[in-house]
PDB file of C-alpha atoms in Angstrom:
ATOM      1  CA  MET A   1       0.027  -0.016  -0.024  1.00 44.00           C
ATOM      2  CA  ASN A   2       1.266   3.481  -0.902  1.00 47.00           C
ATOM      3  CA  ILE A   3      -1.154   5.740   0.675  1.00 51.00           C
ATOM      4  CA  GLN A   4      -0.740   9.553   1.129  1.00 53.00           C
ATOM      5  CA  THR A   5      -2.279  11.234   4.021  1.00 50.00           C
ATOM      6  CA  ASP A   6      -1.330  14.760   2.853  1.00 51.00           C
ATOM      7  CA  LEU A   7      -3.989  15.447   0.112  1.00 51.00           C
ATOM      8  CA  THR A   8      -2.211  17.961  -1.893  1.00 41.00           C
ATOM      9  CA  PRO A   9      -2.292  16.709  -5.664  1.00 47.00           C
ATOM     10  CA  ARG A  10      -2.803  19.478  -8.175  1.00 44.00           C
ATOM     11  CA  LEU A  11      -4.051  18.286 -11.525  1.00 39.00           C
ATOM     12  CA  PRO A  12      -3.922  20.970 -14.122  1.00 36.00           C
ATOM     13  CA  ASP A  13      -6.220  19.457 -16.658  1.00 46.00           C
ATOM     14  CA  GLY A  14      -9.497  17.751 -16.916  1.00 57.00           C
ATOM     15  CA  ARG A  15     -12.902  17.808 -15.356  1.00 86.00           C
ATOM     16  CA  TRP A  16     -14.099  15.633 -12.603  1.00 92.00           C
ATOM     17  CA  ALA A  17     -16.804  13.132 -11.968  1.00 96.00           C
ATOM     18  CA  LEU A  18     -17.473  12.693  -8.213  1.00 96.00           C
ATOM     19  CA  PHE A  19     -18.712   9.418  -6.595  1.00 98.00           C
ATOM     20  CA  LEU A  20     -19.498   9.453  -2.897  1.00 98.00           C
ATOM     21  CA  ASP A  21     -20.220   6.653  -0.376  1.00 98.00           C
ATOM     22  CA  ILE A  22     -22.434   7.898   2.374  1.00 97.00           C
ATOM     23  CA  ASP A  23     -22.102   6.130   5.840  1.00 95.00           C
ATOM     24  CA  GLY A  24     -18.704   6.614   7.324  1.00 94.00           C
ATOM     25  CA  THR A  25     -17.853   9.158   4.549  1.00 96.00           C
ATOM     26  CA  LEU A  26     -20.383  11.887   4.525  1.00 97.00           C
ATOM     27  CA  LEU A  27     -22.292  10.780   7.656  1.00 96.00           C
ATOM     28  CA  GLU A  28     -20.789   9.330  10.992  1.00 93.00           C
ATOM     29  CA  HIS A  29     -21.883   5.765  11.633  1.00 82.00           C
ATOM     30  CA  ALA A  30     -24.560   5.060  14.166  1.00 80.00           C
ATOM     31  CA  ALA A  31     -25.574   1.936  15.899  1.00 73.00           C
ATOM     32  CA  HIS A  32     -28.660   1.732  13.741  1.00 75.00           C
ATOM     33  CA  PRO A  33     -28.686   3.051  10.027  1.00 79.00           C
ATOM     34  CA  ASP A  34     -31.908   4.864  10.642  1.00 78.00           C
ATOM     35  CA  SER A  35     -30.327   6.820  13.504  1.00 83.00           C
ATOM     36  CA  VAL A  36     -28.306   9.152  11.345  1.00 91.00           C
ATOM     37  CA  SER A  37     -29.450  12.407  10.015  1.00 93.00           C
ATOM     38  CA  VAL A  38     -28.520  14.904   7.240  1.00 96.00           C
ATOM     39  CA  SER A  39     -27.859  18.493   7.947  1.00 97.00           C
ATOM     40  CA  GLU A  40     -29.247  21.229   5.747  1.00 97.00           C
ATOM     41  CA  GLU A  41     -25.575  22.370   5.281  1.00 97.00           C
ATOM     42  CA  LEU A  42     -24.566  19.060   3.776  1.00 97.00           C
ATOM     43  CA  ARG A  43     -27.713  18.933   1.441  1.00 98.00           C
ATOM     44  CA  LEU A  44     -26.826  22.399   0.185  1.00 97.00           C
ATOM     45  CA  LEU A  45     -23.150  21.526  -0.316  1.00 97.00           C
ATOM     46  CA  LEU A  46     -24.071  18.452  -2.351  1.00 97.00           C
ATOM     47  CA  GLU A  47     -26.678  20.394  -4.328  1.00 97.00           C
ATOM     48  CA  THR A  48     -23.972  23.123  -5.106  1.00 95.00           C
ATOM     49  CA  ILE A  49     -21.351  20.471  -6.151  1.00 94.00           C
ATOM     50  CA  GLU A  50     -23.816  18.662  -8.393  1.00 96.00           C
ATOM     51  CA  ARG A  51     -24.682  21.884 -10.140  1.00 94.00           C
ATOM     52  CA  ARG A  52     -21.023  23.048 -10.557  1.00 90.00           C
ATOM     53  CA  LEU A  53     -20.030  19.566 -11.826  1.00 92.00           C
ATOM     54  CA  ASP A  54     -22.921  19.810 -14.460  1.00 94.00           C
ATOM     55  CA  GLY A  55     -24.532  16.781 -12.812  1.00 96.00           C
ATOM     56  CA  ALA A  56     -21.473  14.615 -12.667  1.00 96.00           C
ATOM     57  CA  LEU A  57     -22.064  13.543  -9.025  1.00 97.00           C
ATOM     58  CA  ALA A  58     -23.520  10.253  -7.761  1.00 98.00           C
ATOM     59  CA  PHE A  59     -23.933   8.323  -4.618  1.00 98.00           C
ATOM     60  CA  ILE A  60     -22.352   4.827  -4.649  1.00 98.00           C
ATOM     61  CA  THR A  61     -23.863   3.226  -1.502  1.00 96.00           C
ATOM     62  CA  GLY A  62     -24.827   0.046   0.274  1.00 93.00           C
ATOM     63  CA  ARG A  63     -28.142   1.688   1.231  1.00 94.00           C
ATOM     64  CA  SER A  64     -31.263   1.237  -0.874  1.00 94.00           C
ATOM     65  CA  ILE A  65     -32.159   4.160  -3.160  1.00 96.00           C
ATOM     66  CA  ALA A  66     -35.466   4.485  -1.119  1.00 94.00           C
ATOM     67  CA  ALA A  67     -33.490   4.807   2.075  1.00 94.00           C
ATOM     68  CA  VAL A  68     -31.151   7.475   0.684  1.00 97.00           C
ATOM     69  CA  ASP A  69     -34.056   9.464  -0.804  1.00 97.00           C
ATOM     70  CA  HIS A  70     -35.728   9.495   2.665  1.00 96.00           C
ATOM     71  CA  LEU A  71     -32.432  10.499   4.374  1.00 96.00           C
ATOM     72  CA  PHE A  72     -31.583  13.348   1.997  1.00 97.00           C
ATOM     73  CA  ASP A  73     -35.054  14.407   1.175  1.00 96.00           C
ATOM     74  CA  PRO A  74     -35.855  16.605  -0.801  1.00 96.00           C
ATOM     75  CA  LEU A  75     -32.499  16.277  -2.541  1.00 97.00           C
ATOM     76  CA  ARG A  76     -32.324  13.810  -5.392  1.00 97.00           C
ATOM     77  CA  LEU A  77     -29.125  12.747  -7.025  1.00 98.00           C
ATOM     78  CA  ARG A  78     -27.985  10.098  -9.350  1.00 98.00           C
ATOM     79  CA  ILE A  79     -27.287   7.004  -7.258  1.00 98.00           C
ATOM     80  CA  ALA A  80     -26.251   3.359  -7.336  1.00 98.00           C
ATOM     81  CA  GLY A  81     -27.779   1.649  -4.353  1.00 96.00           C
ATOM     82  CA  LEU A  82     -27.236  -1.722  -2.865  1.00 94.00           C
ATOM     83  CA  TYR A  83     -23.613  -1.745  -4.219  1.00 94.00           C
ATOM     84  CA  GLY A  84     -24.929  -1.266  -7.709  1.00 94.00           C
ATOM     85  CA  LEU A  85     -27.825  -3.666  -7.704  1.00 94.00           C
ATOM     86  CA  GLU A  86     -30.168  -0.580  -7.908  1.00 95.00           C
ATOM     87  CA  HIS A  87     -29.690   2.486 -10.100  1.00 97.00           C
ATOM     88  CA  ARG A  88     -31.257   5.867 -10.773  1.00 98.00           C
ATOM     89  CA  LEU A  89     -29.206   7.264 -13.698  1.00 97.00           C
ATOM     90  CA  THR A  90     -30.749  10.788 -13.643  1.00 96.00           C
ATOM     91  CA  PRO A  91     -32.046  12.681 -10.579  1.00 95.00           C
ATOM     92  CA  ASP A  92     -35.640  12.518 -11.914  1.00 93.00           C
ATOM     93  CA  GLY A  93     -35.396   9.121 -13.610  1.00 93.00           C
ATOM     94  CA  GLN A  94     -36.932   5.700 -12.741  1.00 94.00           C
ATOM     95  CA  ILE A  95     -35.391   3.568 -10.218  1.00 93.00           C
ATOM     96  CA  GLU A  96     -33.973   0.166 -11.364  1.00 92.00           C
ATOM     97  CA  ALA A  97     -34.935  -1.722  -8.098  1.00 86.00           C
ATOM     98  CA  ALA A  98     -33.861  -5.061  -6.714  1.00 85.00           C
ATOM     99  CA  ASP A  99     -36.203  -7.491  -4.966  1.00 83.00           C
ATOM    100  CA  GLU A 100     -35.576  -9.858  -2.120  1.00 80.00           C
ATOM    101  CA  PRO A 101     -35.213 -13.483  -3.417  1.00 83.00           C
ATOM    102  CA  ALA A 102     -37.092 -16.149  -1.533  1.00 82.00           C
ATOM    103  CA  ASP A 103     -34.027 -17.985  -0.338  1.00 82.00           C
ATOM    104  CA  MET A 104     -32.574 -14.737   1.059  1.00 83.00           C
ATOM    105  CA  ALA A 105     -35.852 -13.850   2.851  1.00 84.00           C
ATOM    106  CA  ALA A 106     -35.888 -17.230   4.612  1.00 85.00           C
ATOM    107  CA  LEU A 107     -32.216 -16.880   5.619  1.00 85.00           C
ATOM    108  CA  ALA A 108     -32.871 -13.358   6.940  1.00 85.00           C
ATOM    109  CA  ASP A 109     -35.767 -14.809   9.074  1.00 87.00           C
ATOM    110  CA  GLU A 110     -33.623 -17.395  10.773  1.00 86.00           C
ATOM    111  CA  ILE A 111     -30.799 -14.988  11.503  1.00 86.00           C
ATOM    112  CA  GLU A 112     -33.215 -12.433  12.990  1.00 85.00           C
ATOM    113  CA  LEU A 113     -34.477 -14.966  15.349  1.00 84.00           C
ATOM    114  CA  GLU A 114     -30.984 -15.468  16.753  1.00 83.00           C
ATOM    115  CA  LEU A 115     -29.636 -12.037  16.705  1.00 82.00           C
ATOM    116  CA  ALA A 116     -32.251  -9.347  16.544  1.00 68.00           C
ATOM    117  CA  SER A 117     -32.937  -9.307  20.237  1.00 70.00           C
ATOM    118  CA  LYS A 118     -29.162  -8.848  21.086  1.00 76.00           C
ATOM    119  CA  ALA A 119     -28.583  -5.309  20.173  1.00 83.00           C
ATOM    120  CA  VAL A 120     -27.794  -6.397  16.623  1.00 86.00           C
ATOM    121  CA  TYR A 121     -29.544  -5.037  13.691  1.00 88.00           C
ATOM    122  CA  VAL A 122     -30.349  -7.324  10.831  1.00 88.00           C
ATOM    123  CA  GLU A 123     -30.981  -5.196   7.805  1.00 87.00           C
ATOM    124  CA  ARG A 124     -32.921  -6.684   4.794  1.00 88.00           C
ATOM    125  CA  LYS A 125     -32.018  -4.945   1.711  1.00 87.00           C
ATOM    126  CA  GLY A 126     -33.580  -7.010  -1.145  1.00 87.00           C
ATOM    127  CA  PRO A 127     -30.875  -9.328  -2.238  1.00 90.00           C
ATOM    128  CA  VAL A 128     -28.502  -7.933   0.233  1.00 91.00           C
ATOM    129  CA  LEU A 129     -28.513  -9.044   3.872  1.00 90.00           C
ATOM    130  CA  ALA A 130     -26.525  -6.875   6.386  1.00 90.00           C
ATOM    131  CA  ILE A 131     -25.858  -7.665  10.017  1.00 91.00           C
ATOM    132  CA  HIS A 132     -24.727  -4.559  12.009  1.00 89.00           C
ATOM    133  CA  THR A 133     -22.949  -5.122  15.229  1.00 90.00           C
ATOM    134  CA  ARG A 134     -21.679  -1.524  16.089  1.00 87.00           C
ATOM    135  CA  ALA A 135     -23.950  -1.654  19.185  1.00 86.00           C
ATOM    136  CA  ALA A 136     -22.698  -5.159  20.181  1.00 87.00           C
ATOM    137  CA  PRO A 137     -19.129  -5.566  18.820  1.00 89.00           C
ATOM    138  CA  HIS A 138     -18.668  -8.761  20.661  1.00 89.00           C
ATOM    139  CA  LEU A 139     -21.208 -10.511  18.476  1.00 88.00           C
ATOM    140  CA  LEU A 140     -19.328  -9.602  15.165  1.00 90.00           C
ATOM    141  CA  VAL A 141     -17.650 -13.102  15.158  1.00 90.00           C
ATOM    142  CA  ARG A 142     -21.060 -14.971  15.607  1.00 90.00           C
ATOM    143  CA  ALA A 143     -22.670 -12.762  12.969  1.00 90.00           C
ATOM    144  CA  THR A 144     -19.878 -13.612  10.524  1.00 91.00           C
ATOM    145  CA  GLU A 145     -20.179 -17.360  11.346  1.00 91.00           C
ATOM    146  CA  LEU A 146     -23.890 -17.169  10.575  1.00 90.00           C
ATOM    147  CA  ILE A 147     -23.442 -15.462   7.272  1.00 90.00           C
ATOM    148  CA  GLU A 148     -20.587 -17.768   6.196  1.00 90.00           C
ATOM    149  CA  ALA A 149     -22.529 -20.832   7.093  1.00 89.00           C
ATOM    150  CA  ALA A 150     -25.523 -19.551   5.132  1.00 85.00           C
ATOM    151  CA  LEU A 151     -23.330 -19.036   2.025  1.00 84.00           C
ATOM    152  CA  ALA A 152     -23.135 -22.809   1.571  1.00 84.00           C
ATOM    153  CA  ARG A 153     -26.944 -23.090   1.601  1.00 83.00           C
ATOM    154  CA  LEU A 154     -27.568 -20.430  -1.061  1.00 85.00           C
ATOM    155  CA  PRO A 155     -27.248 -20.933  -4.823  1.00 84.00           C
ATOM    156  CA  LYS A 156     -23.982 -19.978  -6.311  1.00 86.00           C
ATOM    157  CA  GLY A 157     -23.291 -16.410  -6.949  1.00 88.00           C
ATOM    158  CA  TYR A 158     -23.138 -14.934  -3.416  1.00 91.00           C
ATOM    159  CA  ARG A 159     -20.248 -13.460  -1.415  1.00 90.00           C
ATOM    160  CA  VAL A 160     -19.480 -12.410   2.077  1.00 91.00           C
ATOM    161  CA  ILE A 161     -18.045  -8.885   2.810  1.00 87.00           C
ATOM    162  CA  ALA A 162     -16.751  -8.234   6.216  1.00 85.00           C
ATOM    163  CA  GLY A 163     -16.933  -4.473   7.324  1.00 79.00           C
ATOM    164  CA  ASN A 164     -15.659  -2.393  10.109  1.00 76.00           C
ATOM    165  CA  ALA A 165     -18.613  -3.094  12.371  1.00 84.00           C
ATOM    166  CA  GLY A 166     -20.645  -5.826  10.559  1.00 87.00           C
ATOM    167  CA  VAL A 167     -20.875  -8.280   7.820  1.00 92.00           C
ATOM    168  CA  GLU A 168     -22.945  -8.519   4.654  1.00 90.00           C
ATOM    169  CA  LEU A 169     -24.116 -11.215   2.212  1.00 92.00           C
ATOM    170  CA  MET A 170     -24.712 -10.171  -1.311  1.00 90.00           C
ATOM    171  CA  PRO A 171     -24.684 -11.311  -4.911  1.00 91.00           C
ATOM    172  CA  LEU A 172     -21.358 -11.338  -6.756  1.00 90.00           C
ATOM    173  CA  GLU A 173     -22.645  -8.716  -9.159  1.00 91.00           C
ATOM    174  CA  ALA A 174     -22.997  -6.207  -6.397  1.00 91.00           C
ATOM    175  CA  ALA A 175     -19.805  -4.176  -6.848  1.00 93.00           C
ATOM    176  CA  LYS A 176     -19.226  -0.439  -6.465  1.00 97.00           C
ATOM    177  CA  GLY A 177     -16.615  -0.541  -9.119  1.00 97.00           C
ATOM    178  CA  ALA A 178     -19.081  -1.890 -11.766  1.00 95.00           C
ATOM    179  CA  ALA A 179     -21.612   0.927 -10.680  1.00 97.00           C
ATOM    180  CA  ILE A 180     -18.859   3.524 -11.219  1.00 98.00           C
ATOM    181  CA  ARG A 181     -17.997   2.179 -14.617  1.00 97.00           C
ATOM    182  CA  ARG A 182     -21.634   2.226 -15.639  1.00 97.00           C
ATOM    183  CA  PHE A 183     -22.021   5.852 -14.744  1.00 98.00           C
ATOM    184  CA  MET A 184     -18.736   6.745 -16.502  1.00 98.00           C
ATOM    185  CA  GLN A 185     -20.275   5.520 -19.724  1.00 97.00           C
ATOM    186  CA  LEU A 186     -23.076   8.094 -19.548  1.00 97.00           C
ATOM    187  CA  ASP A 187     -23.458  11.852 -19.741  1.00 96.00           C
ATOM    188  CA  PRO A 188     -22.478  13.858 -17.855  1.00 97.00           C
ATOM    189  CA  PHE A 189     -19.738  11.611 -16.603  1.00 97.00           C
ATOM    190  CA  THR A 190     -18.148  10.592 -19.933  1.00 96.00           C
ATOM    191  CA  GLY A 191     -14.837  12.227 -20.463  1.00 95.00           C
ATOM    192  CA  ARG A 192     -14.227  13.215 -16.894  1.00 95.00           C
ATOM    193  CA  ARG A 193     -11.700  11.803 -14.303  1.00 94.00           C
ATOM    194  CA  PRO A 194     -13.400  10.007 -11.496  1.00 96.00           C
ATOM    195  CA  VAL A 195     -13.027  10.718  -7.871  1.00 95.00           C
ATOM    196  CA  PHE A 196     -14.310   8.359  -5.284  1.00 97.00           C
ATOM    197  CA  LEU A 197     -14.524   8.744  -1.530  1.00 96.00           C
ATOM    198  CA  GLY A 198     -15.422   5.691   0.678  1.00 96.00           C
ATOM    199  CA  ASP A 199     -14.482   4.300   4.053  1.00 94.00           C
ATOM    200  CA  ASP A 200     -15.048   0.448   4.183  1.00 89.00           C
ATOM    201  CA  THR A 201     -14.118  -2.921   2.728  1.00 89.00           C
ATOM    202  CA  SER A 202     -17.059  -2.653   0.282  1.00 90.00           C
ATOM    203  CA  ASP A 203     -15.492   0.461  -1.167  1.00 96.00           C
ATOM    204  CA  GLU A 204     -12.163  -1.243  -2.148  1.00 95.00           C
ATOM    205  CA  ASN A 205     -13.523  -2.463  -5.603  1.00 94.00           C
ATOM    206  CA  GLY A 206     -14.490   1.194  -6.314  1.00 97.00           C
ATOM    207  CA  PHE A 207     -10.986   2.439  -5.350  1.00 97.00           C
ATOM    208  CA  GLU A 208      -9.465  -0.240  -7.795  1.00 97.00           C
ATOM    209  CA  THR A 209     -11.780   0.873 -10.567  1.00 98.00           C
ATOM    210  CA  VAL A 210     -10.982   4.616 -10.071  1.00 97.00           C
ATOM    211  CA  ASN A 211      -7.298   3.973  -9.911  1.00 97.00           C
ATOM    212  CA  ALA A 212      -7.448   2.011 -13.227  1.00 97.00           C
ATOM    213  CA  ALA A 213      -9.272   5.033 -14.893  1.00 96.00           C
ATOM    214  CA  GLY A 214      -6.546   7.355 -13.708  1.00 93.00           C
ATOM    215  CA  GLY A 215      -8.672   9.041 -11.105  1.00 94.00           C
ATOM    216  CA  ILE A 216      -8.397   9.868  -7.412  1.00 92.00           C
ATOM    217  CA  SER A 217      -9.321   7.232  -4.742  1.00 94.00           C
ATOM    218  CA  ILE A 218      -9.663   8.337  -1.125  1.00 93.00           C
ATOM    219  CA  ARG A 219     -10.392   6.276   1.872  1.00 94.00           C
ATOM    220  CA  VAL A 220     -11.878   7.944   4.938  1.00 94.00           C
ATOM    221  CA  LYS A 221     -10.294   6.817   8.250  1.00 89.00           C
ATOM    222  CA  PRO A 222      -8.418   3.876   6.702  1.00 85.00           C
ATOM    223  CA  GLN A 223      -7.919   0.727   8.817  1.00 80.00           C
ATOM    224  CA  GLY A 224      -5.381  -1.721   7.348  1.00 81.00           C
ATOM    225  CA  GLU A 225      -4.499  -2.305   3.743  1.00 89.00           C
ATOM    226  CA  THR A 226      -6.484  -0.366   1.094  1.00 93.00           C
ATOM    227  CA  ALA A 227      -6.349   0.190  -2.565  1.00 95.00           C
ATOM    228  CA  ALA A 228      -7.023   3.956  -2.041  1.00 94.00           C
ATOM    229  CA  ARG A 229      -4.152   6.213  -3.072  1.00 92.00           C
ATOM    230  CA  PHE A 230      -5.098   8.899  -0.498  1.00 90.00           C
ATOM    231  CA  ALA A 231      -6.553   9.075   2.974  1.00 91.00           C
ATOM    232  CA  ILE A 232      -8.622  11.454   5.017  1.00 91.00           C
ATOM    233  CA  ALA A 233      -8.785  11.311   8.851  1.00 90.00           C
ATOM    234  CA  ASP A 234     -12.558  11.453   9.370  1.00 93.00           C
ATOM    235  CA  VAL A 235     -16.040  12.512   8.235  1.00 95.00           C
ATOM    236  CA  ALA A 236     -15.560  16.106   9.055  1.00 94.00           C
ATOM    237  CA  SER A 237     -12.317  16.280   7.212  1.00 91.00           C
ATOM    238  CA  ALA A 238     -13.846  14.571   4.169  1.00 92.00           C
ATOM    239  CA  ILE A 239     -16.700  17.280   4.008  1.00 94.00           C
ATOM    240  CA  ALA A 240     -14.116  19.960   4.507  1.00 90.00           C
ATOM    241  CA  TRP A 241     -12.097  18.662   1.690  1.00 90.00           C
ATOM    242  CA  LEU A 242     -15.095  18.461  -0.639  1.00 91.00           C
ATOM    243  CA  GLU A 243     -15.941  22.073   0.212  1.00 89.00           C
ATOM    244  CA  ALA A 244     -12.351  23.112  -0.542  1.00 85.00           C
ATOM    245  CA  ASN A 245     -12.123  21.296  -3.839  1.00 85.00           C
ATOM    246  CA  PHE A 246     -15.730  21.349  -5.332  1.00 83.00           C
ATOM    247  CA  ASN A 247     -17.525  24.174  -3.667  1.00 76.00           C
ATOM    248  CA  ASP A 248     -15.740  26.699  -5.743  1.00 62.00           C
ATOM    249  CA  ALA A 249     -16.823  27.200  -9.309  1.00 51.00           C
ATOM    250  CA  GLU A 250     -13.216  28.001 -10.720  1.00 50.00           C
ATOM    251  CA  GLN A 251     -11.646  24.967  -8.970  1.00 50.00           C
ATOM    252  CA  ALA A 252     -14.471  22.637 -10.132  1.00 47.00           C
ATOM    253  CA  ASP A 253     -13.970  23.800 -13.709  1.00 48.00           C
ATOM    254  CA  ARG A 254     -10.141  23.452 -13.939  1.00 43.00           C
ATOM    255  CA  GLY A 255      -9.873  20.391 -11.861  1.00 45.00           C
ATOM    256  CA  ASP A 256      -7.439  21.581  -9.053  1.00 48.00           C
ATOM    257  CA  LEU A 257      -7.533  19.586  -5.854  1.00 50.00           C
ATOM    258  CA  VAL A 258      -6.382  21.118  -2.669  1.00 48.00           C
ATOM    259  CA  ALA A 259      -6.095  19.766   0.883  1.00 44.00           C
TER     260      ALA A 259
END
């Protein structure tokens, strides 16, 4: 890993396409995903950045699109939800949704019976099953065991992703990098250089994709190895960095990045 913690690259050419994870990147984590809130300042910042990048801004998140819209209401942005299993390619476009398969639903029922009463939140996100153990970190090992055991019972095509405070089971095609590549083939992203900010294991695929495209990959509060080329200390610093780099019309147009 060759990661820089001093974010001072200045790139003289090109226009940027900005991709943002949400939890742990724009918002501090909470014990329950519904416990977070979005400030009006953050909404206005994202609205300003989206306008100054001519629309080349998208959320790339593990949350469902419906959950993100509720959280950021009334703001609507382009978005890949459920790690790219759901898409809204334009702010006012239709949502390409993903349903919960029957085998995943049965599995979620079983895991909820064992863990839901123990300060662990079992989140059902269609074809994605997430177990959040932030409020009960001592149960992360057990949650991981349950998910890994379930993998053998499901049809082929699923994988387990361990995070900072939980574990998720999802289809193989759920990949943030693939979602970023899809947006980069569409206006207004085409011809721009991608920037991606994320904070967790599930963001690593996105970092790799952005690196391969010659873009900027940034991990917030990195823990251990990461494919990201740059690091930011925490959520507050990430928002400050966005304000410094993309909340100024001249900087957004010419592509300069500052710490």
